[in-house]
């Protein structure tokens, strides 16, 4: 963290880039950038774990509630809508799992590769890039530092004789106003003041000469320091540009608001919810469990004597009898949607196709039916309507 600003000019000057050694803050940017890469990778690896855990939690939540929802008392479009929440969670789980993989495989590996190519470690510690910048600053600042040291010595010498001259002048003024000081003594004090004054002027001249020499060298010093600083700035600019692109890539992977897959999930869920139709659901219930159910009302049944089956045809006649009994109480239904059977004992049909329902819906929401070609199997009860 940078030091707080100070109103003291001497403090500000001591922190200035131009003062000896203060270029080290610029040199340290290389090592700081290397460490920042480590921190960035670690930071978003942890975010990747958050995404993975969220994906797992979504899947666990969906798997936990699927059997509950499938066996719930809801039916029709309401049941389909509830089930759509769970299927949407499964798709979102896959999405967040892919975000986890992108953060680790794409973004993390990209930063690691760039870090390896950009920072070249020295055998005994440090980086070649920071050492080159440090050596350049040191060469440019060495003559300047020597001149500043010489100037500081001249300044301190001048201030010392100035204090001595001031003391001599005060003694002279005190002696002149004091009748107790002898004339000879006053003359001696005056001579001491004159010697101190001459010495101060002499030292001042040397100080001014050294200062003039420093000021003549300053433009060259500034040019050399700025040249090295520009090299450091160019390296830092490349680092900033790369990390900006890395952050944008991470943002792209995390920003699910613009993800087409997420939009599709929620659009489908919204459309399913909007398709809830109370009239259709009530009509289905009426035809499946209410007054609309097919019923074999009582009627006169003529007695027919049983015929003895010939040997070898008993099994065939029995099968025919079973098929005939299965037709009793059957009702024609029409498919509302396309359905492709997932198992060998399931029917497949197209929307609008008609066939015979031979058994009512079971506890799992399945009916048994038979198509005109004689193919018999199970199908979802809420995929058809009575003709």
Coordinates of C-alpha atoms in Angstrom, one line a residue:
X1 CA 0.0 0.0 0.0
X2 CA 1.4 3.4 -0.9
X3 CA 2.3 5.8 1.9
X4 CA -0.2 8.6 2.8
X5 CA 0.5 12.0 1.3
X6 CA 2.5 14.4 3.4
X7 CA 2.4 18.3 3.5
X8 CA 6.1 18.4 4.5
X9 CA 8.1 19.3 1.4
X10 CA 11.2 17.5 2.7
X11 CA 9.2 14.2 3.1
X12 CA 7.8 14.6 -0.4
X13 CA 11.2 15.2 -1.8
X14 CA 12.7 12.2 0.1
X15 CA 10.0 9.9 -1.5
X16 CA 10.5 11.4 -5.0
X17 CA 11.4 9.0 -7.8
X18 CA 14.5 11.1 -8.6
X19 CA 16.1 10.6 -5.2
X20 CA 18.7 7.8 -4.9
X21 CA 17.2 4.3 -4.4
X22 CA 13.6 5.4 -4.8
X23 CA 13.4 3.6 -8.2
X24 CA 13.1 0.3 -6.3
X25 CA 9.3 0.7 -6.1
X26 CA 9.3 0.5 -9.9
X27 CA 11.7 -2.4 -10.0
X28 CA 9.5 -4.4 -7.6
X29 CA 6.6 -4.2 -10.0
X30 CA 8.0 -7.2 -11.8
X31 CA 8.0 -9.5 -8.7
X32 CA 4.6 -8.0 -7.7
X33 CA 3.1 -8.9 -11.1
X34 CA 4.5 -12.4 -10.8
X35 CA 2.9 -12.8 -7.4
X36 CA -0.4 -11.3 -8.7
X37 CA -0.5 -14.0 -11.3
X38 CA -0.3 -16.7 -8.6
X39 CA -3.0 -15.0 -6.6
X40 CA -5.3 -14.6 -9.7
X41 CA -5.0 -18.3 -10.5
X42 CA -5.6 -19.3 -6.8
X43 CA -8.6 -16.9 -6.6
X44 CA -10.4 -18.3 -9.6
X45 CA -9.5 -21.9 -8.9
X46 CA -11.5 -21.4 -5.7
X47 CA -14.3 -19.8 -7.7
X48 CA -14.2 -22.9 -10.0
X49 CA -14.7 -25.1 -6.9
X50 CA -17.7 -23.0 -6.0
X51 CA -19.1 -23.6 -9.5
X52 CA -18.5 -27.3 -9.2
X53 CA -20.1 -27.6 -5.8
X54 CA -23.1 -25.6 -7.0
X55 CA -23.4 -28.0 -10.0
X56 CA -23.3 -31.0 -7.7
X57 CA -25.9 -29.4 -5.4
X58 CA -28.2 -28.8 -8.3
X59 CA -27.9 -32.4 -9.4
X60 CA -28.4 -33.7 -5.9
X61 CA -31.5 -31.5 -5.5
X62 CA -33.0 -32.7 -8.8
X63 CA -32.3 -36.4 -8.1
X64 CA -33.8 -36.1 -4.6
X65 CA -37.0 -34.6 -5.8
X66 CA -37.6 -36.5 -9.1
X67 CA -39.3 -39.5 -7.5
X68 CA -41.3 -37.3 -5.2
X69 CA -42.5 -35.2 -8.2
X70 CA -43.1 -38.1 -10.4
X71 CA -45.4 -39.7 -7.8
X72 CA -47.1 -36.5 -6.7
X73 CA -50.8 -36.1 -6.9
X74 CA -50.4 -33.4 -9.5
X75 CA -51.2 -34.3 -13.1
X76 CA -51.3 -32.8 -16.6
X77 CA -49.7 -29.5 -17.3
X78 CA -49.1 -28.8 -13.6
X79 CA -47.0 -32.0 -13.2
X80 CA -45.1 -31.3 -16.4
X81 CA -44.3 -27.8 -15.2
X82 CA -43.0 -29.1 -11.8
X83 CA -40.9 -31.7 -13.7
X84 CA -39.5 -28.9 -15.9
X85 CA -38.0 -27.2 -12.9
X86 CA -36.0 -30.4 -12.2
X87 CA -34.9 -30.9 -15.8
X88 CA -33.9 -27.2 -15.9
X89 CA -31.7 -27.8 -12.8
X90 CA -30.0 -30.7 -14.5
X91 CA -29.2 -28.6 -17.5
X92 CA -27.9 -25.7 -15.3
X93 CA -25.8 -28.2 -13.4
X94 CA -24.1 -29.1 -16.7
X95 CA -23.6 -25.5 -17.5
X96 CA -21.9 -24.6 -14.1
X97 CA -19.8 -27.7 -14.4
X98 CA -18.5 -26.4 -17.8
X99 CA -17.8 -23.0 -16.2
X100 CA -15.7 -24.8 -13.6
X101 CA -13.7 -26.5 -16.4
X102 CA -13.3 -23.3 -18.3
X103 CA -12.0 -21.4 -15.3
X104 CA -9.4 -24.1 -14.6
X105 CA -8.5 -25.4 -18.0
X106 CA -8.9 -22.2 -20.1
X107 CA -8.3 -19.2 -17.9
X108 CA -6.0 -20.7 -15.3
X109 CA -3.7 -22.5 -17.8
X110 CA -3.6 -19.4 -19.9
X111 CA -2.3 -17.2 -17.0
X112 CA 0.2 -19.9 -16.0
X113 CA 1.5 -20.2 -19.5
X114 CA 1.9 -16.4 -19.9
X115 CA 3.5 -16.2 -16.5
X116 CA 6.1 -18.8 -17.5
X117 CA 6.9 -17.1 -20.8
X118 CA 7.0 -13.6 -19.3
X119 CA 9.0 -13.9 -16.1
X120 CA 12.4 -15.6 -16.3
X121 CA 13.8 -16.6 -12.9
X122 CA 17.5 -16.2 -12.1
X123 CA 19.5 -19.0 -10.7
X124 CA 20.0 -17.3 -7.3
X125 CA 16.6 -15.7 -7.0
X126 CA 14.8 -12.8 -8.6
X127 CA 13.9 -12.3 -12.2
X128 CA 15.9 -11.3 -15.2
X129 CA 13.5 -8.5 -16.1
X130 CA 13.7 -6.8 -12.7
X131 CA 17.4 -7.2 -12.6
X132 CA 17.8 -5.5 -16.0
X133 CA 15.7 -2.6 -14.9
X134 CA 17.5 -2.3 -11.6
X135 CA 20.9 -2.3 -13.2
X136 CA 19.8 0.4 -15.7
X137 CA 18.5 2.6 -12.9
X138 CA 21.6 2.1 -10.8
X139 CA 24.0 3.0 -13.7
X140 CA 21.9 6.1 -14.5
X141 CA 21.8 7.2 -10.9
X142 CA 25.3 6.5 -9.8
X143 CA 26.9 9.8 -11.1
X144 CA 23.9 11.8 -9.8
X145 CA 24.1 10.3 -6.4
X146 CA 27.9 11.2 -6.2
X147 CA 27.0 14.8 -7.2
X148 CA 24.2 15.0 -4.6
X149 CA 26.6 13.7 -1.9
X150 CA 29.1 16.4 -2.9
X151 CA 26.4 19.0 -2.9
X152 CA 25.1 18.0 0.5
X153 CA 28.6 18.2 1.9
X154 CA 29.0 21.7 0.5
X155 CA 25.6 22.7 1.8
X156 CA 26.4 21.5 5.4
X157 CA 29.8 23.3 5.3
X158 CA 28.1 26.6 4.2
X159 CA 25.4 26.3 6.9
X160 CA 28.1 25.6 9.5
X161 CA 30.1 28.8 8.6
X162 CA 26.9 30.8 8.4
X163 CA 26.0 29.9 11.9
X164 CA 29.6 30.8 13.0
X165 CA 29.3 34.2 11.2
X166 CA 25.9 34.8 12.9
X167 CA 27.4 34.1 16.3
X168 CA 30.3 36.5 15.7
X169 CA 27.9 39.2 14.5
X170 CA 25.8 38.8 17.6
X171 CA 28.9 39.1 19.8
X172 CA 30.0 42.2 18.0
X173 CA 26.6 43.8 18.5
X174 CA 26.6 42.9 22.2
X175 CA 30.1 44.4 22.7
X176 CA 29.3 47.6 20.9
X177 CA 26.4 48.3 23.3
X178 CA 28.4 47.4 26.4
X179 CA 30.6 50.1 28.0
X180 CA 32.3 47.4 30.1
X181 CA 34.0 45.8 27.1
X182 CA 37.4 47.3 26.4
X183 CA 38.2 49.0 23.1
X184 CA 40.9 46.4 22.4
X185 CA 38.4 43.6 23.1
X186 CA 35.8 45.2 20.8
X187 CA 38.3 45.5 18.0
X188 CA 39.3 41.8 18.4
X189 CA 35.6 40.8 18.3
X190 CA 35.2 42.9 15.2
X191 CA 38.1 41.2 13.5
X192 CA 36.7 37.8 14.4
X193 CA 33.4 38.8 12.8
X194 CA 35.2 39.9 9.6
X195 CA 37.1 36.7 9.3
X196 CA 33.9 34.6 9.8
X197 CA 32.2 36.7 7.2
X198 CA 35.0 36.2 4.7
X199 CA 35.0 32.5 5.4
X200 CA 31.2 32.3 4.9
X201 CA 31.5 34.1 1.5
X202 CA 34.3 31.7 0.4
X203 CA 32.3 28.6 1.4
X204 CA 29.2 30.0 -0.1
X205 CA 31.0 30.3 -3.4
X206 CA 32.1 26.7 -3.3
X207 CA 28.5 25.7 -2.5
X208 CA 27.1 27.7 -5.4
X209 CA 29.7 26.2 -7.8
X210 CA 28.8 22.6 -6.8
X211 CA 25.1 23.4 -7.1
X212 CA 25.7 24.8 -10.6
X213 CA 27.5 21.6 -11.6
X214 CA 24.6 19.5 -10.2
X215 CA 22.0 21.6 -12.1
X216 CA 24.0 21.3 -15.4
X217 CA 24.0 17.5 -15.0
X218 CA 20.3 17.2 -14.1
X219 CA 18.9 17.1 -17.7
X220 CA 21.2 14.2 -18.6
X221 CA 20.3 12.4 -15.4
X222 CA 16.6 12.8 -16.1
X223 CA 16.9 11.7 -19.7
X224 CA 18.7 8.5 -18.7
X225 CA 16.3 7.7 -15.8
X226 CA 13.2 8.3 -18.0
X227 CA 14.7 6.0 -20.7
X228 CA 14.9 3.1 -18.2
X229 CA 11.6 4.0 -16.7
X230 CA 10.0 3.9 -20.1
X231 CA 11.3 0.4 -20.6
X232 CA 9.7 -0.6 -17.3
X233 CA 6.5 1.1 -18.3
X234 CA 6.4 -0.9 -21.6
X235 CA 6.8 -4.2 -19.8
X236 CA 4.1 -3.1 -17.3
X237 CA 1.8 -2.1 -20.2
X238 CA 2.1 -5.6 -21.7
X239 CA 1.2 -7.1 -18.3
X240 CA -1.8 -4.9 -17.9
X241 CA -3.1 -5.6 -21.4
X242 CA -2.7 -9.4 -20.9
X243 CA -4.4 -9.4 -17.5
X244 CA -7.2 -7.3 -18.9
X245 CA -7.8 -9.9 -21.5
X246 CA -7.6 -12.7 -18.9
X247 CA -10.2 -10.9 -16.7
X248 CA -12.5 -10.4 -19.7
X249 CA -12.2 -14.1 -20.5
X250 CA -13.1 -15.0 -16.9
X251 CA -16.0 -12.6 -17.1
X252 CA -17.2 -14.2 -20.3
X253 CA -17.2 -17.6 -18.7
X254 CA -19.0 -16.4 -15.5
X255 CA -21.5 -14.1 -17.1
X256 CA -24.5 -16.5 -17.6
X257 CA -26.8 -13.6 -18.4
X258 CA -25.6 -13.6 -22.0
X259 CA -25.3 -17.4 -22.3
X260 CA -27.7 -18.8 -24.9
X261 CA -28.0 -22.2 -23.1
X262 CA -29.2 -20.4 -20.0
X263 CA -31.7 -18.4 -21.9
X264 CA -33.0 -21.5 -23.6
X265 CA -33.4 -23.3 -20.2
X266 CA -35.4 -20.4 -18.7
X267 CA -37.4 -19.7 -21.9
X268 CA -38.4 -23.4 -22.0
X269 CA -39.3 -23.3 -18.3
X270 CA -41.3 -20.1 -18.8
X271 CA -43.1 -21.5 -21.8
X272 CA -43.9 -24.7 -19.9
X273 CA -45.4 -22.7 -17.0
X274 CA -47.4 -20.5 -19.3
X275 CA -48.8 -23.7 -20.9
X276 CA -50.5 -24.7 -17.7
X277 CA -54.1 -25.2 -18.9
X278 CA -56.7 -25.7 -16.1
X279 CA -59.5 -26.6 -18.6
X280 CA -57.4 -29.3 -20.3
X281 CA -56.3 -30.7 -17.0
X282 CA -59.8 -30.8 -15.6
X283 CA -61.1 -32.5 -18.8
X284 CA -58.3 -35.1 -18.6
X285 CA -59.2 -35.8 -15.0
X286 CA -62.9 -36.1 -15.9
X287 CA -62.2 -38.6 -18.7
X288 CA -59.6 -40.5 -16.7
X289 CA -61.1 -40.6 -13.2
X290 CA -64.5 -39.0 -13.5
X291 CA -67.8 -39.3 -15.3
X292 CA -66.0 -39.4 -18.7
X293 CA -64.4 -42.8 -17.9
X294 CA -65.5 -45.7 -20.2
X295 CA -67.8 -48.2 -18.4
X296 CA -69.2 -51.6 -19.3
X297 CA -72.7 -50.9 -18.2
X298 CA -74.9 -53.9 -17.2
X299 CA -76.5 -55.5 -20.3
X300 CA -78.1 -58.9 -21.1
X301 CA -75.5 -61.5 -22.0
X302 CA -76.6 -64.5 -24.0
X303 CA -75.4 -67.8 -22.8
X304 CA -73.2 -69.6 -25.2
X305 CA -72.2 -73.2 -24.7
X306 CA -68.5 -73.8 -24.4
X307 CA -66.8 -75.6 -27.3
X308 CA -64.2 -78.2 -26.5
X309 CA -60.9 -77.2 -28.0
X310 CA -59.1 -79.6 -30.2
X311 CA -55.8 -80.9 -29.0
X312 CA -52.9 -78.7 -30.0
X313 CA -55.1 -75.5 -30.2
X314 CA -55.8 -75.0 -26.6
X315 CA -52.9 -72.5 -26.1
X316 CA -53.9 -70.6 -29.3
X317 CA -57.5 -70.3 -28.2
X318 CA -56.6 -69.2 -24.8
X319 CA -54.4 -66.4 -26.2
X320 CA -57.3 -65.3 -28.5
X321 CA -59.6 -65.3 -25.5
X322 CA -57.2 -63.1 -23.6
X323 CA -56.8 -60.7 -26.5
X324 CA -60.6 -60.5 -26.8
X325 CA -61.1 -59.8 -23.1
X326 CA -58.5 -57.1 -23.3
X327 CA -60.7 -55.3 -25.8
X328 CA -63.7 -55.3 -23.5
X329 CA -64.2 -51.8 -22.0
X330 CA -61.5 -50.3 -24.4
X331 CA -61.8 -46.8 -25.6
X332 CA -60.5 -44.8 -28.6
X333 CA -57.9 -42.1 -27.7
X334 CA -56.1 -39.5 -29.8
X335 CA -52.4 -38.6 -29.2
X336 CA -51.8 -34.9 -28.1
X337 CA -48.0 -35.1 -28.6
X338 CA -45.4 -37.2 -30.4
X339 CA -44.0 -39.9 -28.2
X340 CA -41.1 -42.3 -28.9
X341 CA -41.0 -45.4 -26.7
X342 CA -37.9 -45.7 -24.5
X343 CA -38.4 -49.4 -23.7
X344 CA -39.4 -52.4 -25.7
X345 CA -42.8 -52.6 -23.9
X346 CA -43.7 -49.0 -24.8
X347 CA -45.8 -47.7 -27.7
X348 CA -44.6 -45.0 -30.1
X349 CA -47.0 -42.6 -31.8
X350 CA -47.4 -39.3 -33.5
X351 CA -49.6 -36.4 -32.5
X352 CA -53.1 -36.9 -33.8
X353 CA -52.8 -40.6 -34.2
X354 CA -55.7 -42.7 -32.8
X355 CA -55.5 -46.0 -31.1
X356 CA -57.3 -48.1 -28.4
X357 CA -56.7 -47.6 -24.6
X358 CA -57.1 -51.1 -23.1
X359 CA -56.1 -50.5 -19.5
X360 CA -56.5 -47.5 -17.2
X361 CA -53.7 -45.4 -15.8
X362 CA -51.6 -47.0 -13.1
X363 CA -50.0 -45.3 -10.1
X364 CA -47.0 -44.2 -12.2
X365 CA -49.2 -42.4 -14.8
X366 CA -49.0 -45.1 -17.5
X367 CA -51.8 -46.6 -19.6
X368 CA -51.8 -49.7 -21.8
X369 CA -53.0 -49.4 -25.3
X370 CA -53.1 -51.2 -28.6
X371 CA -52.6 -49.7 -32.1
X372 CA -54.6 -50.8 -35.1
X373 CA -51.8 -53.0 -36.3
X374 CA -52.1 -55.1 -33.1
X375 CA -49.0 -53.6 -31.5
X376 CA -49.6 -53.3 -27.7
X377 CA -47.6 -51.4 -25.1
X378 CA -47.5 -48.8 -22.4
X379 CA -47.7 -45.0 -22.9
X380 CA -47.9 -41.8 -20.8
X381 CA -51.5 -41.2 -19.8
X382 CA -51.2 -37.4 -20.2
X383 CA -50.1 -37.7 -23.8
X384 CA -53.6 -38.6 -25.1
X385 CA -57.2 -37.5 -25.0
X386 CA -60.4 -39.3 -25.5
X387 CA -61.9 -39.2 -29.0

